[in-house]
C-alpha positions as YAML, in Angstrom:
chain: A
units: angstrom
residues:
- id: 1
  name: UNK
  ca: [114.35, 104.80, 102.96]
- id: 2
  name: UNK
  ca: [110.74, 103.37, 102.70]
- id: 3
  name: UNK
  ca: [110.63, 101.71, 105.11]
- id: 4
  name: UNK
  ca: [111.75, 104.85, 107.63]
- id: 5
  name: UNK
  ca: [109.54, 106.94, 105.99]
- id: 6
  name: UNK
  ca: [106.30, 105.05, 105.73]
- id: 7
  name: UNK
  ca: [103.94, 104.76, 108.95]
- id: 8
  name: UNK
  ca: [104.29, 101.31, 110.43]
- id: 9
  name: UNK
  ca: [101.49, 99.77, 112.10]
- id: 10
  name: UNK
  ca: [102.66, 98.46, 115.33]
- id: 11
  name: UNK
  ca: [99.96, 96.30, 116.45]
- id: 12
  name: UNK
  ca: [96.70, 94.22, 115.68]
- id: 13
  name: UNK
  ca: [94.81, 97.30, 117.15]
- id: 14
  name: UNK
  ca: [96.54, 99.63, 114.76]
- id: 15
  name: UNK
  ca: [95.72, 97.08, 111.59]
- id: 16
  name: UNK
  ca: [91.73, 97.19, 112.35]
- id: 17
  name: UNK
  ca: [91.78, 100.85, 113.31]
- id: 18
  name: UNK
  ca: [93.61, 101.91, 109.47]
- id: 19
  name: UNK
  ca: [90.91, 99.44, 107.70]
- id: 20
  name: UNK
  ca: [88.25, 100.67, 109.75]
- id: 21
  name: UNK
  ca: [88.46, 104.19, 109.89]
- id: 22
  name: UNK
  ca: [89.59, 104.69, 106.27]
- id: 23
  name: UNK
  ca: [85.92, 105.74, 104.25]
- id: 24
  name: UNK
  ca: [87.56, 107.20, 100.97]
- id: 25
  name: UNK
  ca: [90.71, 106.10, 99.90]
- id: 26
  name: UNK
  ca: [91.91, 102.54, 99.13]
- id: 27
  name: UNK
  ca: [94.46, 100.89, 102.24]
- id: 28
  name: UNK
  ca: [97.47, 99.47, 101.17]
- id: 29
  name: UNK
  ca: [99.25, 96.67, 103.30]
- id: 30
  name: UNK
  ca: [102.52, 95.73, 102.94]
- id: 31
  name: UNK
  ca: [102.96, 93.25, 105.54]
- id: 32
  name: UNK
  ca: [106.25, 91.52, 105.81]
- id: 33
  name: UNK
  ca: [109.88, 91.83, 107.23]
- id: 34
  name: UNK
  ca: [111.37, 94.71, 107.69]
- id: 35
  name: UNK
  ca: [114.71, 93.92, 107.02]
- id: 36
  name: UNK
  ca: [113.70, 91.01, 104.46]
- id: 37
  name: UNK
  ca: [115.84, 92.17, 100.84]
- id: 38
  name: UNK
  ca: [112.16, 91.82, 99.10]
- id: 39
  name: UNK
  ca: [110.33, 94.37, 101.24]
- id: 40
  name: UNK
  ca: [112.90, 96.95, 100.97]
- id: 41
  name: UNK
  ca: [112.81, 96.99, 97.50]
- id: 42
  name: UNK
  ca: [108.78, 96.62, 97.46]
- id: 43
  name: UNK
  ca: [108.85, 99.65, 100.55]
- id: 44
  name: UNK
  ca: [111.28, 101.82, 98.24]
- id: 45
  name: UNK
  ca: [108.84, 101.54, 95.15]
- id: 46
  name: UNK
  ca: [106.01, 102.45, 97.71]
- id: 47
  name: UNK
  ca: [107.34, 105.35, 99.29]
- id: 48
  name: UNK
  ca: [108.10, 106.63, 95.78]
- id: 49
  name: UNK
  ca: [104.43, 106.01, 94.66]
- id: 50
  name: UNK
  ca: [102.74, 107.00, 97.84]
- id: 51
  name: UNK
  ca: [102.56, 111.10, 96.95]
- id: 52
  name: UNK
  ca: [101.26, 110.24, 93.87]
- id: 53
  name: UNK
  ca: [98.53, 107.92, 94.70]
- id: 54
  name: UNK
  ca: [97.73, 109.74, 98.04]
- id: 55
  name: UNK
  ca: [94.38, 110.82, 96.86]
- id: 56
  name: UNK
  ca: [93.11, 107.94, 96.32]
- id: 57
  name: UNK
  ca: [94.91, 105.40, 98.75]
- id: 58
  name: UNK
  ca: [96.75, 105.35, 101.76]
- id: 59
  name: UNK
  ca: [99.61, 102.64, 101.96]
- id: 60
  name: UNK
  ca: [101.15, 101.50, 105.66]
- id: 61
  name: UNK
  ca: [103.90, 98.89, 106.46]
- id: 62
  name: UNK
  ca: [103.21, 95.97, 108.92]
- id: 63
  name: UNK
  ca: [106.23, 93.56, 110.44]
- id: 64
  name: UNK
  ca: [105.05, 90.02, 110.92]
- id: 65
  name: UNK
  ca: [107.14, 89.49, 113.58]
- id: 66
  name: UNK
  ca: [106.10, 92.24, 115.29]
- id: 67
  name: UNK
  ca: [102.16, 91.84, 114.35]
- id: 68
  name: UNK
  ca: [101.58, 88.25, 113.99]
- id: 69
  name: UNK
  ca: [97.87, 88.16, 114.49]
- id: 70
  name: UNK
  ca: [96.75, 88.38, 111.23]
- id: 71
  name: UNK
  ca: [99.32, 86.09, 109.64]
- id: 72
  name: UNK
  ca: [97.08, 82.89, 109.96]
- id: 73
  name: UNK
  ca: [94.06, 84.45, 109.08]
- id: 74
  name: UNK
  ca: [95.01, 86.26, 105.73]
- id: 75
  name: UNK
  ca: [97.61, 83.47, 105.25]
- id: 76
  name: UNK
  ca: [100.57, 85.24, 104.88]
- id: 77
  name: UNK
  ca: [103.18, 82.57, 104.81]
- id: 78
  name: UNK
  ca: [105.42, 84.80, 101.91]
- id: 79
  name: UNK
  ca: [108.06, 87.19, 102.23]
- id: 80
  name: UNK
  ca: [106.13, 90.15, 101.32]
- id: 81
  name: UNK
  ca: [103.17, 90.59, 100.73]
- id: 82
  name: UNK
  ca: [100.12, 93.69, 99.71]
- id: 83
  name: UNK
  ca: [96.60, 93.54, 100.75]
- id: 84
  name: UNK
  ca: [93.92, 96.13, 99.60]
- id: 85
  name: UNK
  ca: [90.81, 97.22, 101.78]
- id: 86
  name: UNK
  ca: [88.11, 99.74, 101.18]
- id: 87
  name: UNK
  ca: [85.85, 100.81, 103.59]
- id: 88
  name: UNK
  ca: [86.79, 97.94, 106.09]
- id: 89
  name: UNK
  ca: [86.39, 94.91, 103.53]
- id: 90
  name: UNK
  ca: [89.10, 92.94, 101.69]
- id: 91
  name: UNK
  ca: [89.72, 93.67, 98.47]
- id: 92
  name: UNK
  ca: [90.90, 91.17, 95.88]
- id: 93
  name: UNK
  ca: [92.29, 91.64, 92.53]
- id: 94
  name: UNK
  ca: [92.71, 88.77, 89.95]
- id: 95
  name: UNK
  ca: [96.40, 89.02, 88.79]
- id: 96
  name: UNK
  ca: [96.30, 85.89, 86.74]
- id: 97
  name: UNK
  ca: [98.46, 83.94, 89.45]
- id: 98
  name: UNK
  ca: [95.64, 81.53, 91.12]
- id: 99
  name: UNK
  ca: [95.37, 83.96, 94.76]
- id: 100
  name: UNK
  ca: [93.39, 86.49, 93.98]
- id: 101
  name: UNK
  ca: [93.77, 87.70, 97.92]
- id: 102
  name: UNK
  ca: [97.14, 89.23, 97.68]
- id: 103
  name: UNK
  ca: [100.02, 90.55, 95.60]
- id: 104
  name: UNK
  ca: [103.03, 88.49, 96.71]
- id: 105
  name: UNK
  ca: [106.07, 89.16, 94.63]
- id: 106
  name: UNK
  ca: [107.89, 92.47, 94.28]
- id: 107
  name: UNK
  ca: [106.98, 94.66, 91.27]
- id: 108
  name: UNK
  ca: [109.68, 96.90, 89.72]
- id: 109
  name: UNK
  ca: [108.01, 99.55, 88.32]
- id: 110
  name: UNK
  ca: [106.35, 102.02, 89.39]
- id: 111
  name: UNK
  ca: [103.96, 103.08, 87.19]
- id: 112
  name: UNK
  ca: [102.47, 98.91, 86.84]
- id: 113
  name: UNK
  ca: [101.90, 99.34, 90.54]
- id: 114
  name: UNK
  ca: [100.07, 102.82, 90.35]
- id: 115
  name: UNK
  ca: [97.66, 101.29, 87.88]
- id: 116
  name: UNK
  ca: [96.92, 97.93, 90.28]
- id: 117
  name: UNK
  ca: [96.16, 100.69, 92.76]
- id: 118
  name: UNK
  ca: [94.23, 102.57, 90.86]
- id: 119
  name: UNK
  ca: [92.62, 99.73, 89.15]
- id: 120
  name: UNK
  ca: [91.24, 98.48, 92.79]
- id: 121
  name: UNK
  ca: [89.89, 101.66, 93.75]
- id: 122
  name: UNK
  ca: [88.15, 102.51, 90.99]
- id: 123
  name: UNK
  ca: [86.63, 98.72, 91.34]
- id: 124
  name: UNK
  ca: [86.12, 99.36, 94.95]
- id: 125
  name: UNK
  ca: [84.04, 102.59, 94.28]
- id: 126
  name: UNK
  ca: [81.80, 100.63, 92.12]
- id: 127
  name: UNK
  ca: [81.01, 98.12, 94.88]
- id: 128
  name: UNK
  ca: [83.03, 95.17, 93.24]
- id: 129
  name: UNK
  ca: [85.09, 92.88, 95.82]
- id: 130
  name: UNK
  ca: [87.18, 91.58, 93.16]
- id: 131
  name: UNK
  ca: [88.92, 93.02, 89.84]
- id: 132
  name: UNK
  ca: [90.73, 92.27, 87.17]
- id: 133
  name: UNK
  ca: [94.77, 93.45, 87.11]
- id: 134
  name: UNK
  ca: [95.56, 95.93, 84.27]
- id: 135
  name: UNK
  ca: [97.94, 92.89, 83.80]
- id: 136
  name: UNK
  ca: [97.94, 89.71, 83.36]
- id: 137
  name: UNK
  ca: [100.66, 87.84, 85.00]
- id: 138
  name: UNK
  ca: [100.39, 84.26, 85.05]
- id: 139
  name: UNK
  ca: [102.35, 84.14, 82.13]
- id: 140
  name: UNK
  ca: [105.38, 86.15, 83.73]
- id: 141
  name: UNK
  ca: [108.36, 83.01, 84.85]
- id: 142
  name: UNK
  ca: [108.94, 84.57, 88.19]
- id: 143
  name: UNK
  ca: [106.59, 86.54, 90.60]
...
């Protein structure tokens, strides 16, 4: 259902035009595979977060097969991934992991993935180009 519901951005074009024209509120990535088991289940928990975070940040899909022009340059080589931009420049949150560039496992809940949002923004707002996660997960066994 996510993925249906949430705009996709269909090209390059599209990518730079959401960063770019985006002043207030956070951008949300999810770039990845449509029909990949990981990005349903990440698109599901975003579609039921996006009303509630909608003041602050704007989340779209992307299809690396479909938009392959950023895949070398951001390095996205996993199955899913989230990137965070404010006001056209890359955001980067420490989650503990070692790539402080991207999220790149599937979260579960909800409300862990409303505060990494929120967490960003607020950093964002401040002028900061990298934060620290509400939580810490390089202790966590599996991403």
């Amino acid at each position: 259902m996510g993925s249906i519901v949430l705009p996709h951005l269909q090209t390059a074009w599209h990518v730079d035009q959401a960063i770019l024209s985006e002043e207030e509120r956070l951008v949300v990535i999810r770039f990845g595979r449509d029909h990949d088991p990981d990005c349903i289940r990440q698109d599901e928990l975003l579609y039921k977060i996006a009303e509630r975070v909608k003041n602050f940040a704007v989340i779209y899909l992307c299809d690396l097969d479909q938009v392959s022009d950023f895949n070398q340059m951001y390095e996205l080589y996993d199955r899913m991934t989230i990137m965070f931009f404010y006001r056209n420049k890359h955001m980067m949150c420490d989650f503990g992991t070692g790539n402080n560039n991207k999220l790149n496992w599937v979260l579960e809940d909800k409300q862990e993935l409303i505060d990494i949002i929120e967490t960003i923004y607020k950093g964002a707002k401040k002028g900061r180009g990298l934060v620290v996660s509400p939580k810490d997960y390089s202790t966590r066994y599996r991403y």
